[in-house]
Structure formats: C-alpha cells, structure tokens
Coordinates of C-alpha atoms in Angstrom, one line a residue:
Chain B
M1 CA -76.6 -45.9 223.2
K2 CA -79.6 -45.9 226.0
A3 CA -81.5 -48.9 226.5
L4 CA -84.3 -49.7 224.3
S5 CA -87.1 -48.4 226.5
R6 CA -90.5 -47.0 225.5
A7 CA -89.7 -43.4 226.9
W8 CA -86.5 -43.6 224.4
L9 CA -88.6 -44.6 221.5
L10 CA -91.4 -42.3 221.9
D11 CA -88.9 -39.2 222.6
P12 CA -90.2 -36.3 220.8
S13 CA -86.9 -35.0 220.1
P14 CA -84.6 -38.1 219.2
A15 CA -80.9 -37.6 219.4
S16 CA -80.1 -39.4 216.2
R17 CA -81.0 -40.9 213.0
G18 CA -81.3 -44.4 214.2
Q19 CA -83.6 -43.1 217.1
A20 CA -85.9 -41.1 215.0
R21 CA -86.4 -44.1 212.7
L22 CA -87.2 -46.7 215.6
G23 CA -89.4 -44.2 217.1
Q24 CA -91.5 -43.8 213.9
A25 CA -91.6 -47.6 213.4
Y26 CA -92.8 -47.9 217.2
L27 CA -95.4 -45.7 216.5
G28 CA -96.5 -47.6 213.4
W29 CA -96.3 -50.8 215.5
L30 CA -98.6 -49.2 218.3
K31 CA -100.9 -48.4 215.9
L32 CA -101.0 -52.0 214.1
I33 CA -101.6 -53.5 217.4
R34 CA -104.5 -51.3 218.3
N35 CA -106.5 -53.2 215.6
P36 CA -107.4 -56.7 217.0
L37 CA -107.7 -58.3 213.2
A38 CA -104.3 -56.9 212.5
V39 CA -102.9 -58.6 215.6
A40 CA -104.4 -61.9 214.4
G41 CA -102.8 -61.3 211.1
V42 CA -99.4 -60.5 212.8
V43 CA -99.8 -63.7 215.1
I44 CA -100.6 -65.7 212.0
V45 CA -97.7 -64.6 210.0
G46 CA -95.6 -64.8 213.0
A47 CA -96.2 -68.5 213.4
L48 CA -95.5 -69.2 210.0
V49 CA -92.3 -67.7 210.5
V50 CA -91.5 -69.3 213.7
M51 CA -92.8 -72.8 212.1
A52 CA -90.6 -72.4 209.2
V53 CA -87.2 -71.5 211.3
A54 CA -88.0 -74.0 214.2
A55 CA -89.4 -76.8 212.0
P56 CA -87.0 -79.5 212.9
L57 CA -88.0 -78.6 216.5
L58 CA -91.5 -78.6 216.2
A59 CA -92.0 -81.7 213.9
T60 CA -92.6 -84.9 215.3
H61 CA -91.5 -86.9 212.6
D62 CA -89.4 -86.7 209.5
P63 CA -91.7 -85.0 206.8
I64 CA -90.2 -87.5 204.0
A65 CA -89.6 -90.7 205.9
Q66 CA -92.3 -93.3 204.7
S67 CA -93.6 -95.7 207.0
L68 CA -96.6 -97.9 205.2
P69 CA -97.8 -99.8 208.1
D70 CA -99.1 -96.4 209.5
R71 CA -100.6 -95.2 206.2
L72 CA -103.7 -93.3 206.4
L73 CA -104.1 -93.1 209.9
P74 CA -107.0 -90.9 211.0
P75 CA -106.4 -87.8 213.0
L76 CA -105.7 -87.8 217.0
S77 CA -104.1 -91.3 216.5
P78 CA -101.3 -92.0 218.8
G79 CA -98.1 -90.1 217.7
H80 CA -99.9 -88.7 214.8
W81 CA -102.4 -86.0 216.0
L82 CA -103.3 -84.8 212.3
G83 CA -102.9 -88.2 211.1
T84 CA -101.0 -89.6 208.2
D85 CA -100.8 -89.8 204.4
E86 CA -100.9 -92.7 202.0
F87 CA -97.2 -93.1 202.7
G88 CA -97.4 -93.3 206.2
R89 CA -96.0 -89.6 206.7
D90 CA -96.9 -87.8 209.5
I91 CA -99.2 -85.0 208.3
Y92 CA -98.4 -82.4 211.1
S93 CA -94.7 -82.7 210.4
R94 CA -95.1 -82.1 206.7
I95 CA -97.3 -79.2 207.3
V96 CA -94.6 -77.6 209.7
Y97 CA -92.0 -78.3 207.0
G98 CA -94.3 -77.0 204.5
A99 CA -94.3 -73.7 206.0
R100 CA -90.5 -73.3 205.0
V101 CA -91.6 -73.9 201.2
T102 CA -94.7 -71.5 201.5
L103 CA -92.5 -68.9 203.4
Y104 CA -89.4 -69.3 200.7
I105 CA -92.1 -68.8 198.0
V106 CA -93.5 -65.7 199.5
L107 CA -90.1 -64.3 199.9
L108 CA -89.1 -65.0 196.7
V109 CA -92.0 -63.1 195.4
T110 CA -91.7 -60.1 197.3
V111 CA -88.2 -59.4 196.5
T112 CA -88.9 -59.6 192.7
A113 CA -92.3 -58.4 191.4
P114 CA -93.0 -55.4 193.6
L115 CA -89.4 -54.0 193.1
F116 CA -89.7 -54.5 189.2
G117 CA -93.2 -53.0 189.4
L118 CA -92.0 -50.3 191.5
L119 CA -89.1 -49.5 189.3
I120 CA -91.3 -49.5 186.0
G121 CA -94.2 -47.3 187.8
V122 CA -91.9 -44.7 189.3
M123 CA -90.0 -44.2 185.9
A124 CA -93.4 -44.2 183.9
G125 CA -95.0 -41.8 186.2
Y126 CA -92.0 -39.6 186.9
Y127 CA -90.6 -39.1 183.2
G128 CA -94.4 -39.2 181.8
G129 CA -94.8 -38.5 177.9
A130 CA -93.3 -41.1 175.5
V131 CA -91.6 -43.1 178.6
D132 CA -95.0 -43.3 180.3
V133 CA -96.7 -44.6 177.2
A134 CA -94.1 -47.3 176.4
L135 CA -93.7 -48.6 179.9
M136 CA -97.6 -48.7 180.7
R137 CA -98.5 -50.3 177.3
F138 CA -95.7 -52.9 178.2
T139 CA -97.4 -53.3 181.7
D140 CA -101.0 -53.5 179.9
I141 CA -99.7 -56.6 177.8
F142 CA -98.7 -58.6 181.0
L143 CA -101.9 -57.3 182.6
A144 CA -103.8 -59.0 179.9
F145 CA -102.2 -62.3 180.2
P146 CA -104.3 -64.8 182.6
R147 CA -101.9 -65.5 185.5
L148 CA -102.3 -69.2 186.0
I149 CA -102.3 -69.9 182.2
L150 CA -99.0 -67.7 181.8
A151 CA -97.4 -69.4 184.9
L152 CA -98.5 -72.8 183.2
A153 CA -97.1 -72.2 180.1
F154 CA -93.8 -70.8 181.8
V155 CA -93.6 -73.9 183.9
A156 CA -94.3 -75.9 181.0
A157 CA -91.3 -74.1 178.9
L158 CA -88.9 -74.2 182.0
G159 CA -89.7 -77.4 183.8
P160 CA -91.4 -77.7 186.8
G161 CA -90.1 -76.7 190.2
I162 CA -90.8 -74.1 193.1
E163 CA -88.1 -71.4 191.6
N164 CA -89.7 -71.5 188.1
A165 CA -93.2 -71.2 189.4
V166 CA -92.2 -68.4 191.6
F167 CA -90.5 -66.7 188.6
A168 CA -93.7 -67.4 186.6
I169 CA -95.9 -66.2 189.4
A170 CA -93.6 -63.0 189.6
L171 CA -94.0 -62.4 185.8
T172 CA -97.6 -62.0 186.0
A173 CA -97.8 -60.4 189.6
W174 CA -95.6 -57.0 188.9
P175 CA -98.3 -55.0 186.5
P176 CA -100.6 -53.8 189.4
Y177 CA -97.4 -52.6 191.7
A178 CA -96.3 -51.0 188.4
R179 CA -99.9 -49.2 188.2
V180 CA -100.0 -48.3 191.9
A181 CA -96.8 -46.8 192.1
R182 CA -97.4 -44.7 188.7
A183 CA -100.6 -43.3 190.3
E184 CA -98.7 -42.6 193.2
T185 CA -95.8 -40.8 191.5
L186 CA -98.1 -38.7 189.3
T187 CA -99.5 -37.3 192.5
I188 CA -96.3 -36.4 194.0
R189 CA -93.9 -35.6 191.1
G190 CA -95.3 -31.9 191.1
A191 CA -95.1 -31.6 194.8
D192 CA -92.9 -28.7 196.1
Y193 CA -90.6 -31.0 198.1
I194 CA -89.5 -32.8 194.7
A195 CA -89.3 -29.4 193.1
A196 CA -86.9 -28.3 196.0
V197 CA -84.7 -31.4 195.8
R198 CA -84.3 -30.9 192.2
L199 CA -83.5 -27.0 192.7
Q200 CA -80.8 -28.4 194.7
G201 CA -79.3 -30.1 191.7
A202 CA -80.3 -33.5 192.4
G203 CA -80.5 -35.8 189.5
S204 CA -83.4 -38.0 188.6
G205 CA -81.9 -41.1 189.6
R206 CA -81.5 -39.8 193.4
I207 CA -84.9 -38.2 193.0
L208 CA -86.5 -41.4 192.2
V209 CA -84.9 -43.6 194.6
S210 CA -84.7 -41.8 197.6
H211 CA -87.8 -39.1 197.2
V212 CA -90.2 -40.6 194.9
A213 CA -90.0 -44.3 195.6
P214 CA -90.4 -44.1 199.5
M215 CA -93.7 -42.2 199.0
C216 CA -94.9 -45.2 196.7
L217 CA -93.8 -47.8 199.2
P218 CA -96.5 -47.9 201.7
S219 CA -99.0 -48.3 198.8
V220 CA -97.1 -51.2 197.1
I221 CA -96.3 -52.9 200.5
I222 CA -100.2 -52.9 201.5
R223 CA -100.9 -54.4 197.9
V224 CA -98.2 -57.0 198.2
T225 CA -99.4 -58.0 201.6
L226 CA -103.2 -58.2 200.3
D227 CA -101.9 -59.9 197.2
M228 CA -99.8 -62.7 199.2
A229 CA -102.8 -64.7 199.8
G230 CA -103.4 -64.9 195.8
I231 CA -99.5 -65.7 195.3
I232 CA -99.7 -68.7 198.0
L233 CA -102.9 -70.0 196.4
T234 CA -101.4 -69.7 192.9
A235 CA -98.5 -71.6 194.3
A236 CA -100.4 -74.1 195.7
G237 CA -102.4 -74.5 192.7
L238 CA -99.3 -75.1 190.5
G239 CA -98.1 -77.8 193.3
F240 CA -101.6 -79.1 193.0
L241 CA -101.3 -79.4 189.2
G242 CA -98.0 -81.0 189.5
L243 CA -96.0 -78.0 188.0
G244 CA -94.6 -76.3 191.1
A245 CA -92.7 -78.0 193.9
Q246 CA -92.0 -81.9 193.2
P247 CA -92.7 -84.7 195.4
P248 CA -91.6 -85.8 198.1
L249 CA -91.1 -82.1 199.0
P250 CA -93.9 -81.3 201.7
E251 CA -95.6 -78.5 199.7
W252 CA -99.1 -77.8 200.6
G253 CA -100.6 -77.5 197.1
L254 CA -99.0 -80.7 196.5
M255 CA -100.3 -82.5 199.7
I256 CA -103.8 -81.5 198.8
S257 CA -103.4 -82.8 195.3
S258 CA -102.3 -86.1 196.5
G259 CA -105.0 -86.5 199.2
R260 CA -107.6 -85.9 196.5
K261 CA -107.2 -89.6 195.6
F262 CA -108.8 -90.4 199.1
L263 CA -110.9 -87.5 199.7
F264 CA -114.2 -89.3 200.4
D265 CA -112.6 -92.1 202.9
Q266 CA -109.7 -90.2 204.3
W267 CA -110.6 -86.6 204.2
W268 CA -108.1 -85.3 206.6
V269 CA -105.1 -86.1 204.0
A270 CA -106.3 -83.1 201.8
T271 CA -108.2 -81.1 204.3
M272 CA -105.2 -80.3 206.9
P273 CA -103.0 -78.8 204.3
G274 CA -106.0 -77.0 202.9
L275 CA -106.5 -75.3 206.5
A276 CA -103.1 -74.4 206.6
I277 CA -103.4 -72.2 203.1
F278 CA -106.7 -71.2 204.4
I279 CA -105.1 -70.0 207.7
V280 CA -102.1 -68.6 206.2
S281 CA -103.8 -66.6 203.5
L282 CA -106.4 -65.1 205.8
G283 CA -103.3 -64.2 208.2
F284 CA -101.8 -62.2 205.3
N285 CA -105.1 -60.4 204.3
L286 CA -105.8 -59.3 207.9
L287 CA -102.1 -58.0 208.3
G288 CA -102.6 -56.2 204.8
D289 CA -105.7 -54.4 206.1
G290 CA -104.0 -53.6 209.3
L291 CA -100.7 -52.2 207.5
R292 CA -103.4 -50.0 205.2
D293 CA -104.1 -48.3 208.3
V294 CA -100.7 -47.8 209.4
L295 CA -99.0 -47.0 206.3
D296 CA -101.3 -45.4 203.9
P297 CA -100.9 -41.6 204.4
R298 CA -104.6 -40.8 203.3
S299 CA -105.9 -42.6 206.5
A300 CA -103.1 -41.4 208.9
S301 CA -104.1 -38.8 211.4
G302 CA -102.1 -35.9 212.1
G303 CA -100.2 -35.9 208.6
K304 CA -100.5 -31.9 209.1
G305 CA -100.0 -29.6 212.2
Chain O
M1 CA -74.4 -4.4 186.6
A2 CA -77.6 -6.0 187.6
L3 CA -77.3 -9.7 189.2
I4 CA -80.6 -10.9 187.9
E5 CA -81.8 -9.5 184.6
I6 CA -85.0 -10.5 183.1
D7 CA -85.7 -9.5 179.5
D8 CA -89.1 -9.7 177.8
L9 CA -89.7 -12.9 179.4
E10 CA -92.5 -15.1 178.1
V11 CA -94.2 -18.2 179.8
T12 CA -97.0 -20.1 177.9
F13 CA -98.3 -23.2 179.3
G14 CA -100.1 -25.5 176.6
S15 CA -100.3 -24.9 173.3
G16 CA -102.7 -24.2 170.3
A17 CA -106.4 -23.0 171.4
D18 CA -105.7 -24.0 174.9
A19 CA -102.6 -21.9 175.4
V20 CA -102.5 -19.8 178.3
R21 CA -99.8 -16.9 178.4
A22 CA -99.1 -16.7 182.0
V23 CA -96.3 -14.3 181.5
R24 CA -96.3 -11.6 178.7
G25 CA -93.0 -9.7 178.3
V26 CA -91.8 -9.1 181.8
S27 CA -88.5 -7.4 182.1
I28 CA -86.9 -6.5 185.4
S29 CA -83.4 -6.2 186.6
V30 CA -82.4 -6.7 190.3
A31 CA -79.1 -5.6 191.5
A32 CA -76.9 -7.6 193.8
K33 CA -77.6 -7.4 197.6
E34 CA -81.0 -5.6 196.6
S35 CA -84.2 -6.9 197.8
F36 CA -86.7 -6.6 194.8
G37 CA -90.6 -7.6 195.0
L38 CA -93.1 -8.8 192.7
V39 CA -96.6 -7.9 193.8
G40 CA -100.1 -8.9 192.3
E41 CA -103.1 -10.6 192.7
S42 CA -103.5 -14.4 192.1
G43 CA -103.1 -15.4 188.7
S44 CA -101.1 -12.4 187.6
G45 CA -98.0 -14.7 186.9
K46 CA -95.7 -13.4 189.7
S47 CA -94.7 -17.0 191.2
T48 CA -94.6 -18.3 187.4
V49 CA -91.8 -15.6 187.0
L50 CA -89.9 -17.5 189.8
R51 CA -90.7 -20.9 188.7
A52 CA -89.2 -19.8 185.4
I53 CA -86.1 -18.7 186.6
C54 CA -85.9 -22.1 188.4
G55 CA -86.6 -23.9 185.5
L56 CA -89.9 -25.2 186.8
A57 CA -91.9 -23.4 184.2
P58 CA -91.4 -23.4 180.4
I59 CA -89.9 -20.3 179.0
S60 CA -91.1 -19.4 175.5
G61 CA -89.7 -16.3 174.8
G62 CA -87.1 -13.7 176.2
A63 CA -84.1 -14.2 178.3
I64 CA -83.1 -14.6 182.1
R65 CA -79.3 -13.6 182.9
I66 CA -77.5 -14.4 186.1
N67 CA -74.7 -12.0 186.5
G68 CA -74.8 -11.5 182.8
A69 CA -74.7 -15.3 181.8
A70 CA -78.0 -16.4 180.0
L71 CA -79.6 -19.5 181.6
G72 CA -80.1 -22.2 179.5
S73 CA -83.2 -24.7 179.6
R74 CA -81.5 -26.9 182.4
R75 CA -80.5 -25.8 185.6
D76 CA -76.8 -27.2 186.6
K77 CA -75.4 -27.8 189.9
G78 CA -73.6 -24.7 189.5
F79 CA -76.9 -22.8 189.6
A80 CA -78.2 -24.5 192.6
R81 CA -75.0 -22.8 194.4
R82 CA -76.1 -19.6 193.4
V83 CA -80.1 -19.7 193.5
Q84 CA -82.4 -21.1 195.9
M85 CA -86.1 -20.8 196.4
V86 CA -88.4 -20.8 199.4
F87 CA -91.6 -21.9 198.5
Q88 CA -95.0 -20.9 199.6
D89 CA -96.6 -23.8 201.6
P90 CA -94.0 -25.2 204.2
Y91 CA -96.6 -28.3 204.5
A92 CA -95.9 -29.1 201.0
S93 CA -92.0 -28.3 200.6
L94 CA -90.4 -30.6 203.0
H95 CA -90.4 -34.2 202.2
P96 CA -92.8 -35.9 204.8
K97 CA -90.9 -39.0 205.3
R98 CA -87.6 -37.5 206.0
T99 CA -86.3 -36.2 209.1
I100 CA -85.1 -32.5 209.2
D101 CA -81.5 -34.0 209.3
A102 CA -82.1 -35.7 206.1
T103 CA -83.8 -32.8 204.3
L104 CA -80.8 -30.5 205.1
A105 CA -78.0 -32.8 204.6
E106 CA -79.4 -33.7 201.1
P107 CA -77.8 -30.9 199.1
L108 CA -74.4 -31.4 201.0
T109 CA -74.6 -35.0 199.7
I110 CA -75.5 -33.9 196.0
H111 CA -72.9 -31.3 196.0
G112 CA -70.4 -33.8 197.8
L113 CA -69.7 -31.2 200.8
G114 CA -68.3 -32.5 204.0
G115 CA -68.7 -31.5 207.5
R116 CA -72.4 -32.8 207.4
D117 CA -73.1 -32.6 211.1
K118 CA -71.5 -29.3 212.1
R119 CA -73.1 -27.4 208.8
V120 CA -76.5 -29.2 209.7
V121 CA -76.5 -27.8 213.5
S122 CA -75.3 -24.3 212.5
A123 CA -78.1 -23.9 209.9
L124 CA -80.6 -24.9 212.4
E125 CA -79.1 -22.0 214.7
D126 CA -78.8 -19.7 211.9
V127 CA -82.7 -19.9 211.3
G128 CA -83.4 -19.7 215.2
L129 CA -84.3 -23.5 215.7
D130 CA -83.1 -25.6 218.7
P131 CA -80.8 -28.7 217.4
K132 CA -83.5 -30.7 219.4
F133 CA -85.6 -30.3 216.2
R134 CA -82.7 -32.1 214.2
F135 CA -84.1 -35.6 214.2
R136 CA -87.6 -34.8 214.1
Y137 CA -90.1 -35.2 211.0
P138 CA -91.7 -32.5 209.4
H139 CA -95.2 -33.4 211.0
Q140 CA -93.9 -32.9 214.5
L141 CA -93.3 -29.1 213.6
S142 CA -95.4 -25.9 213.4
G143 CA -95.7 -24.2 210.2
G144 CA -93.3 -21.6 211.2
Q145 CA -90.9 -24.1 212.3
R146 CA -91.3 -25.9 209.0
Q147 CA -90.9 -22.6 207.0
R148 CA -87.7 -22.0 209.1
V149 CA -86.4 -25.6 208.3
A150 CA -87.3 -24.6 204.2
I151 CA -85.0 -21.4 204.5
A152 CA -82.3 -23.3 206.4
R153 CA -82.1 -25.9 203.3
T154 CA -82.0 -22.9 200.9
L155 CA -79.1 -21.7 202.9
M156 CA -77.0 -25.0 203.0
L157 CA -75.4 -24.3 199.6
E158 CA -74.8 -20.5 200.6
P159 CA -76.4 -19.1 197.7
E160 CA -76.1 -15.1 196.8
I161 CA -79.7 -15.1 195.3
L162 CA -82.9 -16.3 197.2
L163 CA -86.2 -16.4 195.4
L164 CA -89.3 -16.1 198.0
D165 CA -92.6 -17.4 196.7
E166 CA -95.2 -15.9 199.2
P167 CA -92.7 -17.3 202.4
T168 CA -95.3 -16.2 204.9
S169 CA -98.8 -16.7 203.2
A170 CA -99.3 -20.0 204.7
L171 CA -98.3 -18.8 208.3
D172 CA -100.2 -17.0 211.0
A173 CA -100.0 -13.3 211.1
S174 CA -97.7 -13.3 214.2
V175 CA -95.3 -16.2 212.7
Q176 CA -95.6 -14.2 209.6
A177 CA -93.4 -11.3 211.4
E178 CA -91.0 -13.7 212.8
V179 CA -90.3 -15.2 209.6
L180 CA -90.1 -11.9 207.8
N181 CA -87.6 -10.6 210.3
L182 CA -85.5 -13.8 210.2
L183 CA -85.4 -13.3 206.3
S184 CA -84.2 -9.5 206.8
R185 CA -81.6 -10.6 209.4
L186 CA -80.1 -13.2 207.0
R187 CA -80.0 -11.0 204.2
A188 CA -78.1 -8.3 206.1
A189 CA -75.9 -10.9 207.5
R190 CA -75.0 -12.8 204.3
G191 CA -75.4 -10.1 201.7
L192 CA -78.4 -11.8 199.9
T193 CA -80.2 -10.6 196.9
F194 CA -83.9 -11.3 197.2
L195 CA -86.4 -11.7 194.5
M196 CA -89.7 -11.7 196.5
V197 CA -93.2 -12.4 195.5
S198 CA -96.1 -11.3 197.7
H199 CA -99.7 -10.7 197.1
D200 CA -99.6 -8.5 200.4
L201 CA -98.4 -5.0 199.5
A202 CA -97.5 -4.5 203.2
V203 CA -95.1 -7.4 203.1
I204 CA -93.4 -6.4 200.2
D205 CA -93.3 -2.7 201.3
H206 CA -91.8 -4.0 204.7
M207 CA -89.2 -6.2 203.0
C208 CA -88.2 -4.6 199.5
D209 CA -86.2 -1.8 198.3
R210 CA -88.0 -1.7 195.0
L211 CA -91.2 -3.6 193.6
A212 CA -92.8 -4.4 190.3
V213 CA -96.6 -4.4 190.1
M214 CA -98.0 -7.3 188.0
Q215 CA -101.3 -7.7 186.5
Q216 CA -102.6 -10.2 184.0
G217 CA -98.9 -11.4 183.4
M218 CA -97.4 -7.9 182.6
V219 CA -95.8 -5.4 184.7
V220 CA -97.8 -2.5 185.1
E221 CA -95.6 -0.5 187.0
Q222 CA -91.9 -0.6 188.7
I223 CA -91.7 1.8 191.6
D224 CA -89.4 1.9 194.6
R225 CA -90.2 2.2 198.3
A226 CA -89.9 6.0 198.7
A227 CA -92.3 6.7 195.8
L228 CA -94.8 3.9 197.3
A229 CA -94.4 5.9 200.6
D230 CA -95.3 9.4 199.1
D231 CA -98.0 8.0 197.3
S232 CA -96.6 8.9 193.9
A233 CA -97.7 5.5 192.2
R234 CA -99.2 6.4 188.8
D235 CA -100.7 3.6 187.5
P236 CA -104.7 3.0 188.5
Y237 CA -104.1 -0.5 189.3
T238 CA -101.1 0.1 191.7
R239 CA -103.2 2.8 193.3
E240 CA -106.2 0.3 193.7
L241 CA -103.7 -2.0 195.6
L242 CA -102.3 0.6 197.6
A243 CA -105.8 1.6 198.6
A244 CA -106.8 -1.8 199.6
S245 CA -103.8 -2.4 201.6
V246 CA -103.9 0.5 203.8

C-alpha cells in the first residue's frame, strides 16, 4: 500500500475500498477542523482520552494514598498545585485518574443506549403498522420516566456502583435515539435505493442493518455527542448522591460531594472536579455541534451533482 | 407465448372514501425479447404498473404472469434474477453512503455469487464506465454516470426482463440519447425484454416495438411502431399526444 499521504487520501478515483473509506473520513475531518469551536471540542475530548490513558504518567501522586498531615492544602501548594482534599490526597492526581472513570462511563453508555435505540427506532420505522405502534408506545413509557429518579430507583434496587449507574442511565437515555432513528427511517424507507435493494431479493435484516441503519447513524451520533454532557452530569449526580461510584474511587461527582462539607473554607476541594466536569461537558457539546456540520446530510453541501 | 402477461390489473391505494384507483383493468402482454412501451401523462398509472410487477404497489385485482407463472404477493430471490428495474431518478436510486463497488456487489452477495471483483469491473465496462469509478461515491458522479451505474446494477443478476421507469427523464438531453443508445445496445447484446415507461412519445418511439397509451389508469390504445409512423392511431388521446410530440 502506498503511504498515507494527503494526495492519496484526496484521490478522486480511489483504488480500493479502504482508500475510498479513509478518503471520505479525511474529508469529514478537514471539514470538522475548519470550525474553531469544533477544534476546541476535539482538543478537550482528546485531552480527556490522553489523561485517561496516560494517568499513571501524568499524575504526581497516588490518587488513593492518604496523607493526613497534608490535608486541605490550598491550590499552588508545593507538590500539590490544585491542593489536597480532606484526606490529604492530591486533587490534581485524583482528577487525572477520574478521567478514566468518566471515560469508562461515556464508553459504556455509548455502546448500549444508542445501539438499542437505533435498533428499536429502525425496526419501528421500517415495519410500520402494529410493530411501530407497539415499539413506540414502549418507547413512550420509558420517555415518561424522569431520568434521575428512575436511575435512583434502579441503583437502589441493584446496589450502588458505576456499572449499575451506567445501566440505569442507559435505560433512560435510549428513547430519544429510538425517536431520531424512527423519524430518519420513515423518510428513507420509501427511497428508490431501498426499493432497488429489495428488488434484488435482499431480506429485511440485510436492508435494515446495511442500508437503513447507516443513514440513521449520523443523526444518532450527533445526538449522542450532544447528550454526553447530560450523561456525564447524571453520572456525577449519582456519584454525588452516593449511588454511583463508591469511595475511594476518584470519581468527579463523588469528589464534589465530599468537598461540599468544606465549601466555604476550602472551596477548591469541590471546585476543581466541578471545573473538570464543566470543561468535559462543554467539550462534548462543542464536538457534537461540529459533528452536526460534518455528518448531517441536510447541512452538507454537494449532496447532489 | 408472451413472457409478461398482465391481465385486468387493478391497483388501488388507500381504502374506503379515500381510495385511489391508480390502475384500472390494464391488460398488456409482452413477448420475449420485445421492447414494449407504456406512454401517458403524469398520474396516468404507467409507473404504477411497473411498481406492481415489482411488488412495490398493492395489487387489488387481476393477475401478472411471468413466463406463464402467476406472481404471488411476495417477490422472491428467483424473481430478482429474472426481473430488474431501472428507476427514474438516478440521484435517488443509489445509496448515498455506499461506493459504486458496494452497490454493484450487493446483488452478488445476496445471491451468493462469487467472482465479485471480476464481475463488478466487467459490469462497469459493459455500461461504458471507466473502472476508476469503482470506488467512488454516487455524489462524485454526474447524473448520466449514475444512471449507468443503476443500469449496471440491474444487470448484475443477468435478468431477462428489464423494467425501465422513465430512465432518462431526469437527465440532460445530450445524456438522454447516450443512455438510450446504451440500453438499446445492451438489449441487442443480451436479448433482454424491455417494459419501458415514459411520458415522452419520442423516446418510446425510438426504443419500443409496440406501445400502449395510458390515461387515467386505463389503456386507451395499443399500437405498434409502424402504425404510429403512418399516423393510423385512432384514439383521440393518442392523436393528441402525437400532435404534442411532433
């Protein structure tokens, strides 16, 4: 294979499947980085990933090791530039390791809720009729539950912990994806290219998975990225309430919760993880907006011609 | 024996007071290797006849027989290998997120046919497209090129019958002629049977041996090309169409 050069990626007549796919991805990337806010989103989310992967290298202290003589040191103290918490643990190191927990939650939610929502929505939209009514009423039932309350009830029943918190979040997060996917499917199920593949003798499963679902995917991806801030906040909220991650795990919501007791005198204990949540949520929102410009077929130029 | 027999076909959309009878008692028969045209204005039900053959429109009465065998309510894989359709708008009939290669290889995968690379390349050559188009996406092609891809796709399964739903009406005049010539050439080379729909009498006259004129869901006249040429059409609507296309 030729080297991965710019000319190779932008070749209008790709020589292989892989080159065509990479070329399209590269065009999308070029479009994404033209938008400065999207670049900020990419940088923030990228930094989150780097922090999570390289946590042992970036952290200056063990995130769990307690050191009571150093408790509640203010920011910019020697050796603890974001200060320490009530057990003398370095806040910076805890935030760095907390990126792992946050990323873990983000990944778990993205592989569950959107896939399930996509499946339900595509089936409802494609089959229509009784299947549509049944699946959409099922969706409405879940849509009617208040997210945090259902998550609370769920965690209360299954016991606290990150996995259960994620499961509870996913359980309440999928209905919007089902709605988006169904709406998208309704607009394309009558399209000629779907009729053409049906005429070739394709079964419903093949049509749904390899022809309908790829068309719904961009809308769902955009929606997921924009929802990610809410998911991180819900996870942090569950941590804050003591129903998500359990101490001494360095989870950001949990850190805010423990800092609440010292909020007036030692403001940094709660503020630093709060800033981390704020920045990461903002990063996902900016990335989502940027992705909308790249992926949304309605905003894309040159769809025809 | 006729290859395609359509007997008193009725297509009704909706039901009760909202019911629309798009096709009312249409009977035509097309012999093997013949090219048959359906002509009429928008809404005359001509495309609906094709869609009914493909199972894309609800048949409420009558029968369609291919080679003497009546079609049921479902179209199976065997049907796909005998009958294929070219759609009107090449901008809408190719999946926008799949390369030409993926679009052309799909029927091979569905029917478990091998030799994918060779067949895709030769299909592109058959419709006069350079193999360099193989891994492009539809949006990187012009309308005429897209319609060539759509034609290549229908030929992947080597069907004997090609249903053509206004295959050139979305194209520029110069490209129209190219695509029509391509279709004529393919028909001669492969012994295909065409059932072609158009609102353009000139196109039908150029392509078809016989034609049926449709108006408001009914066939008002069936006529062959010779009769069209010596101006012996009797139905007033046919004469109107003729006058308009001169």
